[in-house]
Amino acid sequence: PGVLNEVIREMAELVQIRGYTTNEQVVAEMEKRYKRIQQKPAAIAVNWTHAGTSEIDGRNTNGRVFDTFGFYENRFSLAFGLRLHRTLSAGVNVGVLYAVVPDLIDDGESLNSTTFGADVGVQFRPFAKMDMPYQLSTLTLGAAGYDLGGKHTWNTTGYWEQGTTKTDDFPNRYRIGGAYSPWRGVNLAADVETDLDELARLKAGAE
């Protein structure tokens, strides 16, 4: 609906403001605008993701609940994608991750960690815009790596007498897969994901 509304708005502008009076004039101008959009080889995006909970039980050495804590995490990301070739695109997503355990001690002070992480990916369409049998022009292959370099470092030496420093490394995840549309309205996709420490997991689907 958003794309359709934008097209309608632009068509109305061509008719009302520029004075176009025939369908051929409107279509020709819209084709020019669409080609200019296609020629733009890059895209940039920003993102903010927030997640958390306030229902974490705090337990003593006997296992008894003595308080309830919260945990919140935010990721601020900047993503950039580039079409390197008619058949090849690549992108990178760099994020700052901020995690906090609020009101950890009696005076309301919070424990927090700030770290950086990155995702990278490539997409390859070997037969894009080619006249191929069996709809092979729809074949898309891709590979990506997630949470590269990410880790949380927690330093509690300023909170308790027996405080310590602990680092939680993010497990790096890697995926490789493909998608194919053998008929109009039918899409097939499959990929394999692994973190190199466990067996690879196969995912597949169709719509």
PDB file of C-alpha atoms in Angstrom:
ATOM      1  CA  PRO A   1       0.000   0.000   0.000  1.00  0.00           C
ATOM      2  CA  GLY A   2       2.809   2.460   0.748  1.00  0.00           C
ATOM      3  CA  VAL A   3       4.389   1.996  -2.681  1.00  0.00           C
ATOM      4  CA  LEU A   4       0.998   2.240  -4.407  1.00  0.00           C
ATOM      5  CA  ASN A   5       0.163   5.456  -2.588  1.00  0.00           C
ATOM      6  CA  GLU A   6       3.509   6.937  -3.583  1.00  0.00           C
ATOM      7  CA  VAL A   7       2.908   6.044  -7.246  1.00  0.00           C
ATOM      8  CA  ILE A   8      -0.576   7.587  -7.129  1.00  0.00           C
ATOM      9  CA  ARG A   9       0.814  10.730  -5.516  1.00  0.00           C
ATOM     10  CA  GLU A  10       3.490  11.104  -8.181  1.00  0.00           C
ATOM     11  CA  MET A  11       1.000  10.531 -10.992  1.00  0.00           C
ATOM     12  CA  ALA A  12      -1.301  13.191  -9.532  1.00  0.00           C
ATOM     13  CA  GLU A  13       1.644  15.564  -9.354  1.00  0.00           C
ATOM     14  CA  LEU A  14       2.468  14.980 -13.021  1.00  0.00           C
ATOM     15  CA  VAL A  15      -1.127  15.634 -14.053  1.00  0.00           C
ATOM     16  CA  GLN A  16      -1.932  18.601 -11.781  1.00  0.00           C
ATOM     17  CA  ILE A  17       1.378  20.426 -11.435  1.00  0.00           C
ATOM     18  CA  ARG A  18       3.244  19.671 -14.638  1.00  0.00           C
ATOM     19  CA  GLY A  19       0.182  19.761 -16.820  1.00  0.00           C
ATOM     20  CA  TYR A  20       0.570  16.354 -18.442  1.00  0.00           C
ATOM     21  CA  THR A  21      -2.636  15.510 -20.260  1.00  0.00           C
ATOM     22  CA  THR A  22      -2.080  12.052 -21.764  1.00  0.00           C
ATOM     23  CA  ASN A  23      -1.383   8.636 -20.300  1.00  0.00           C
ATOM     24  CA  GLU A  24       1.676   8.331 -22.527  1.00  0.00           C
ATOM     25  CA  GLN A  25       3.268  11.416 -20.980  1.00  0.00           C
ATOM     26  CA  VAL A  26       2.599  10.191 -17.446  1.00  0.00           C
ATOM     27  CA  VAL A  27       3.913   6.673 -18.153  1.00  0.00           C
ATOM     28  CA  ALA A  28       7.039   7.994 -19.870  1.00  0.00           C
ATOM     29  CA  GLU A  29       7.876  10.256 -16.922  1.00  0.00           C
ATOM     30  CA  MET A  30       7.225   7.481 -14.397  1.00  0.00           C
ATOM     31  CA  GLU A  31       9.548   5.159 -16.339  1.00  0.00           C
ATOM     32  CA  LYS A  32      12.291   7.792 -16.195  1.00  0.00           C
ATOM     33  CA  ARG A  33      11.877   8.117 -12.434  1.00  0.00           C
ATOM     34  CA  TYR A  34      11.906   4.340 -11.970  1.00  0.00           C
ATOM     35  CA  LYS A  35      15.116   4.009 -14.000  1.00  0.00           C
ATOM     36  CA  ARG A  36      16.775   6.697 -11.888  1.00  0.00           C
ATOM     37  CA  ILE A  37      15.860   4.724  -8.747  1.00  0.00           C
ATOM     38  CA  GLN A  38      17.268   1.515 -10.253  1.00  0.00           C
ATOM     39  CA  GLN A  39      20.542   3.236 -11.068  1.00  0.00           C
ATOM     40  CA  LYS A  40      21.171   4.054  -7.402  1.00  0.00           C
ATOM     41  CA  PRO A  41      23.593   1.292  -6.367  1.00  0.00           C
ATOM     42  CA  ALA A  42      23.644   1.892  -2.605  1.00  0.00           C
ATOM     43  CA  ALA A  43      21.358   2.108   0.406  1.00  0.00           C
ATOM     44  CA  ILE A  44      21.783   3.168   4.019  1.00  0.00           C
ATOM     45  CA  ALA A  45      19.600   2.547   7.060  1.00  0.00           C
ATOM     46  CA  VAL A  46      19.543   3.139  10.807  1.00  0.00           C
ATOM     47  CA  ASN A  47      17.910   0.921  13.390  1.00  0.00           C
ATOM     48  CA  TRP A  48      17.190   0.834  17.120  1.00  0.00           C
ATOM     49  CA  THR A  49      16.233  -2.439  18.798  1.00  0.00           C
ATOM     50  CA  HIS A  50      15.181  -2.633  22.440  1.00  0.00           C
ATOM     51  CA  ALA A  51      14.474  -5.732  24.506  1.00  0.00           C
ATOM     52  CA  GLY A  52      14.294  -6.518  28.201  1.00  0.00           C
ATOM     53  CA  THR A  53      12.509  -7.954  31.164  1.00  0.00           C
ATOM     54  CA  SER A  54      11.852  -6.973  34.773  1.00  0.00           C
ATOM     55  CA  GLU A  55      11.135 -10.438  36.175  1.00  0.00           C
ATOM     56  CA  ILE A  56      14.544 -12.003  36.911  1.00  0.00           C
ATOM     57  CA  ASP A  57      14.708 -13.709  40.295  1.00  0.00           C
ATOM     58  CA  GLY A  58      17.723 -12.883  42.450  1.00  0.00           C
ATOM     59  CA  ARG A  59      18.706 -15.869  44.615  1.00  0.00           C
ATOM     60  CA  ASN A  60      21.139 -16.297  47.464  1.00  0.00           C
ATOM     61  CA  THR A  61      23.582 -19.178  47.942  1.00  0.00           C
ATOM     62  CA  ASN A  62      20.754 -21.275  49.390  1.00  0.00           C
ATOM     63  CA  GLY A  63      18.673 -20.808  46.266  1.00  0.00           C
ATOM     64  CA  ARG A  64      16.068 -18.607  47.923  1.00  0.00           C
ATOM     65  CA  VAL A  65      14.654 -15.610  46.080  1.00  0.00           C
ATOM     66  CA  PHE A  66      15.600 -12.363  47.820  1.00  0.00           C
ATOM     67  CA  ASP A  67      14.812  -9.797  45.122  1.00  0.00           C
ATOM     68  CA  THR A  68      13.687  -9.291  41.533  1.00  0.00           C
ATOM     69  CA  PHE A  69      15.899  -7.661  38.932  1.00  0.00           C
ATOM     70  CA  GLY A  70      15.530  -6.372  35.421  1.00  0.00           C
ATOM     71  CA  PHE A  71      17.728  -6.586  32.343  1.00  0.00           C
ATOM     72  CA  TYR A  72      17.500  -4.313  29.306  1.00  0.00           C
ATOM     73  CA  GLU A  73      19.491  -4.199  26.111  1.00  0.00           C
ATOM     74  CA  ASN A  74      19.562  -1.685  23.260  1.00  0.00           C
ATOM     75  CA  ARG A  75      21.226  -1.941  19.887  1.00  0.00           C
ATOM     76  CA  PHE A  76      21.810   1.118  17.731  1.00  0.00           C
ATOM     77  CA  SER A  77      22.820   0.087  14.219  1.00  0.00           C
ATOM     78  CA  LEU A  78      23.970   1.696  11.000  1.00  0.00           C
ATOM     79  CA  ALA A  79      23.678  -0.457   7.883  1.00  0.00           C
ATOM     80  CA  PHE A  80      25.118   0.118   4.434  1.00  0.00           C
ATOM     81  CA  GLY A  81      24.494  -1.935   1.301  1.00  0.00           C
ATOM     82  CA  LEU A  82      26.134  -1.649  -2.118  1.00  0.00           C
ATOM     83  CA  ARG A  83      25.402  -3.214  -5.476  1.00  0.00           C
ATOM     84  CA  LEU A  84      28.863  -4.111  -6.725  1.00  0.00           C
ATOM     85  CA  HIS A  85      27.685  -5.649  -9.992  1.00  0.00           C
ATOM     86  CA  ARG A  86      24.476  -6.523 -11.757  1.00  0.00           C
ATOM     87  CA  THR A  87      24.647  -9.934 -10.065  1.00  0.00           C
ATOM     88  CA  LEU A  88      26.432  -9.138  -6.807  1.00  0.00           C
ATOM     89  CA  SER A  89      25.542  -7.061  -3.729  1.00  0.00           C
ATOM     90  CA  ALA A  90      27.156  -6.743  -0.317  1.00  0.00           C
ATOM     91  CA  GLY A  91      26.321  -5.074   2.958  1.00  0.00           C
ATOM     92  CA  VAL A  92      27.556  -4.422   6.470  1.00  0.00           C
ATOM     93  CA  ASN A  93      25.671  -3.590   9.650  1.00  0.00           C
ATOM     94  CA  VAL A  94      27.645  -2.038  12.534  1.00  0.00           C
ATOM     95  CA  GLY A  95      25.984  -1.723  15.906  1.00  0.00           C
ATOM     96  CA  VAL A  96      26.581  -0.365  19.385  1.00  0.00           C
ATOM     97  CA  LEU A  97      25.064  -2.575  22.078  1.00  0.00           C
ATOM     98  CA  TYR A  98      24.258  -1.187  25.502  1.00  0.00           C
ATOM     99  CA  ALA A  99      23.071  -3.562  28.230  1.00  0.00           C
ATOM    100  CA  VAL A 100      22.074  -2.590  31.753  1.00  0.00           C
ATOM    101  CA  VAL A 101      20.931  -4.265  34.976  1.00  0.00           C
ATOM    102  CA  PRO A 102      19.164  -1.372  36.768  1.00  0.00           C
ATOM    103  CA  ASP A 103      18.960  -0.854  40.529  1.00  0.00           C
ATOM    104  CA  LEU A 104      21.399  -3.671  41.193  1.00  0.00           C
ATOM    105  CA  ILE A 105      22.418  -2.463  44.659  1.00  0.00           C
ATOM    106  CA  ASP A 106      20.671  -0.588  47.428  1.00  0.00           C
ATOM    107  CA  ASP A 107      21.618   2.936  46.318  1.00  0.00           C
ATOM    108  CA  GLY A 108      20.019   2.345  42.913  1.00  0.00           C
ATOM    109  CA  GLU A 109      23.271   2.110  40.954  1.00  0.00           C
ATOM    110  CA  SER A 110      23.157   0.051  37.749  1.00  0.00           C
ATOM    111  CA  LEU A 111      25.551  -2.450  36.198  1.00  0.00           C
ATOM    112  CA  ASN A 112      26.072  -1.865  32.490  1.00  0.00           C
ATOM    113  CA  SER A 113      28.141  -2.904  29.504  1.00  0.00           C
ATOM    114  CA  THR A 114      28.765  -1.275  26.135  1.00  0.00           C
ATOM    115  CA  THR A 115      30.164  -3.158  23.169  1.00  0.00           C
ATOM    116  CA  PHE A 116      30.336  -3.172  19.386  1.00  0.00           C
ATOM    117  CA  GLY A 117      29.271  -5.834  16.913  1.00  0.00           C
ATOM    118  CA  ALA A 118      28.956  -6.233  13.168  1.00  0.00           C
ATOM    119  CA  ASP A 119      27.029  -8.263  10.618  1.00  0.00           C
ATOM    120  CA  VAL A 120      28.227  -8.757   7.033  1.00  0.00           C
ATOM    121  CA  GLY A 121      26.609 -10.384   4.045  1.00  0.00           C
ATOM    122  CA  VAL A 122      26.762 -10.930   0.306  1.00  0.00           C
ATOM    123  CA  GLN A 123      24.062 -11.779  -2.233  1.00  0.00           C
ATOM    124  CA  PHE A 124      24.714 -13.328  -5.622  1.00  0.00           C
ATOM    125  CA  ARG A 125      22.221 -13.694  -8.483  1.00  0.00           C
ATOM    126  CA  PRO A 126      24.186 -15.537 -11.173  1.00  0.00           C
ATOM    127  CA  PHE A 127      21.486 -15.332 -13.846  1.00  0.00           C
ATOM    128  CA  ALA A 128      19.906 -11.963 -13.027  1.00  0.00           C
ATOM    129  CA  LYS A 129      18.167 -10.280 -15.967  1.00  0.00           C
ATOM    130  CA  MET A 130      19.083 -13.187 -18.270  1.00  0.00           C
ATOM    131  CA  ASP A 131      16.695 -15.219 -20.395  1.00  0.00           C
ATOM    132  CA  MET A 132      17.135 -18.600 -18.736  1.00  0.00           C
ATOM    133  CA  PRO A 133      15.055 -21.802 -18.786  1.00  0.00           C
ATOM    134  CA  TYR A 134      13.247 -23.073 -15.700  1.00  0.00           C
ATOM    135  CA  GLN A 135      13.117 -19.530 -14.243  1.00  0.00           C
ATOM    136  CA  LEU A 136      16.790 -19.749 -13.256  1.00  0.00           C
ATOM    137  CA  SER A 137      16.975 -15.962 -13.416  1.00  0.00           C
ATOM    138  CA  THR A 138      15.179 -15.962 -10.031  1.00  0.00           C
ATOM    139  CA  LEU A 139      17.934 -17.972  -8.337  1.00  0.00           C
ATOM    140  CA  THR A 140      19.524 -16.041  -5.448  1.00  0.00           C
ATOM    141  CA  LEU A 141      22.451 -17.224  -3.316  1.00  0.00           C
ATOM    142  CA  GLY A 142      23.683 -15.597  -0.142  1.00  0.00           C
ATOM    143  CA  ALA A 143      26.074 -15.825   2.788  1.00  0.00           C
ATOM    144  CA  ALA A 144      26.245 -13.841   6.019  1.00  0.00           C
ATOM    145  CA  GLY A 145      28.031 -13.583   9.349  1.00  0.00           C
ATOM    146  CA  TYR A 146      26.320 -12.241  12.471  1.00  0.00           C
ATOM    147  CA  ASP A 147      27.441 -10.757  15.809  1.00  0.00           C
ATOM    148  CA  LEU A 148      31.078 -10.583  14.761  1.00  0.00           C
ATOM    149  CA  GLY A 149      33.294  -9.182  17.497  1.00  0.00           C
ATOM    150  CA  GLY A 150      30.460  -8.688  19.977  1.00  0.00           C
ATOM    151  CA  LYS A 151      30.930  -9.291  23.698  1.00  0.00           C
ATOM    152  CA  HIS A 152      29.705  -7.968  27.032  1.00  0.00           C
ATOM    153  CA  THR A 153      32.193  -7.197  29.789  1.00  0.00           C
ATOM    154  CA  TRP A 154      30.765  -6.971  33.297  1.00  0.00           C
ATOM    155  CA  ASN A 155      32.883  -5.357  36.011  1.00  0.00           C
ATOM    156  CA  THR A 156      31.490  -5.670  39.545  1.00  0.00           C
ATOM    157  CA  THR A 157      34.621  -4.631  41.473  1.00  0.00           C
ATOM    158  CA  GLY A 158      32.998  -1.288  42.256  1.00  0.00           C
ATOM    159  CA  TYR A 159      29.843  -2.911  43.604  1.00  0.00           C
ATOM    160  CA  TRP A 160      30.910  -5.640  46.017  1.00  0.00           C
ATOM    161  CA  GLU A 161      34.025  -6.413  48.029  1.00  0.00           C
ATOM    162  CA  GLN A 162      34.498  -9.678  46.134  1.00  0.00           C
ATOM    163  CA  GLY A 163      33.619  -8.217  42.764  1.00  0.00           C
ATOM    164  CA  THR A 164      35.187  -9.498  39.569  1.00  0.00           C
ATOM    165  CA  THR A 165      35.281  -8.949  35.828  1.00  0.00           C
ATOM    166  CA  LYS A 166      33.545 -11.363  33.465  1.00  0.00           C
ATOM    167  CA  THR A 167      33.347 -11.340  29.694  1.00  0.00           C
ATOM    168  CA  ASP A 168      30.487 -12.927  27.756  1.00  0.00           C
ATOM    169  CA  ASP A 169      31.485 -13.423  24.129  1.00  0.00           C
ATOM    170  CA  PHE A 170      28.681 -13.404  21.584  1.00  0.00           C
ATOM    171  CA  PRO A 171      28.612 -16.630  19.545  1.00  0.00           C
ATOM    172  CA  ASN A 172      29.430 -15.787  15.948  1.00  0.00           C
ATOM    173  CA  ARG A 173      26.814 -17.177  13.580  1.00  0.00           C
ATOM    174  CA  TYR A 174      27.278 -17.976   9.904  1.00  0.00           C
ATOM    175  CA  ARG A 175      24.622 -18.703   7.296  1.00  0.00           C
ATOM    176  CA  ILE A 176      24.694 -19.744   3.666  1.00  0.00           C
ATOM    177  CA  GLY A 177      21.643 -20.419   1.557  1.00  0.00           C
ATOM    178  CA  GLY A 178      19.582 -19.728  -1.507  1.00  0.00           C
ATOM    179  CA  ALA A 179      16.126 -18.968  -2.862  1.00  0.00           C
ATOM    180  CA  TYR A 180      14.412 -19.948  -6.101  1.00  0.00           C
ATOM    181  CA  SER A 181      11.041 -19.246  -7.683  1.00  0.00           C
ATOM    182  CA  PRO A 182      10.238 -21.986 -10.221  1.00  0.00           C
ATOM    183  CA  TRP A 183       6.766 -20.607 -10.956  1.00  0.00           C
ATOM    184  CA  ARG A 184       5.069 -17.274 -10.468  1.00  0.00           C
ATOM    185  CA  GLY A 185       3.841 -17.034  -6.881  1.00  0.00           C
ATOM    186  CA  VAL A 186       5.904 -20.020  -5.680  1.00  0.00           C
ATOM    187  CA  ASN A 187       9.058 -19.386  -3.661  1.00  0.00           C
ATOM    188  CA  LEU A 188      11.496 -21.968  -2.287  1.00  0.00           C
ATOM    189  CA  ALA A 189      14.255 -21.144   0.204  1.00  0.00           C
ATOM    190  CA  ALA A 190      16.812 -23.026   2.274  1.00  0.00           C
ATOM    191  CA  ASP A 191      19.866 -22.164   4.333  1.00  0.00           C
ATOM    192  CA  VAL A 192      22.375 -23.719   6.698  1.00  0.00           C
ATOM    193  CA  GLU A 193      23.337 -21.954   9.938  1.00  0.00           C
ATOM    194  CA  THR A 194      26.214 -22.727  12.301  1.00  0.00           C
ATOM    195  CA  ASP A 195      28.261 -21.092  15.048  1.00  0.00           C
ATOM    196  CA  LEU A 196      31.212 -23.458  14.365  1.00  0.00           C
ATOM    197  CA  ASP A 197      30.863 -24.960  17.865  1.00  0.00           C
ATOM    198  CA  GLU A 198      27.716 -26.960  17.179  1.00  0.00           C
ATOM    199  CA  LEU A 199      26.391 -28.978  14.287  1.00  0.00           C
ATOM    200  CA  ALA A 200      25.000 -26.998  11.370  1.00  0.00           C
ATOM    201  CA  ARG A 201      21.226 -26.496  11.339  1.00  0.00           C
ATOM    202  CA  LEU A 202      19.298 -26.775   8.090  1.00  0.00           C
ATOM    203  CA  LYS A 203      16.266 -24.539   7.540  1.00  0.00           C
ATOM    204  CA  ALA A 204      13.978 -24.730   4.523  1.00  0.00           C
ATOM    205  CA  GLY A 205      10.572 -23.502   3.495  1.00  0.00           C
ATOM    206  CA  ALA A 206       8.185 -22.760   0.665  1.00  0.00           C
ATOM    207  CA  GLU A 207       5.335 -20.343   0.035  1.00  0.00           C
TER     208      GLU A 207
END
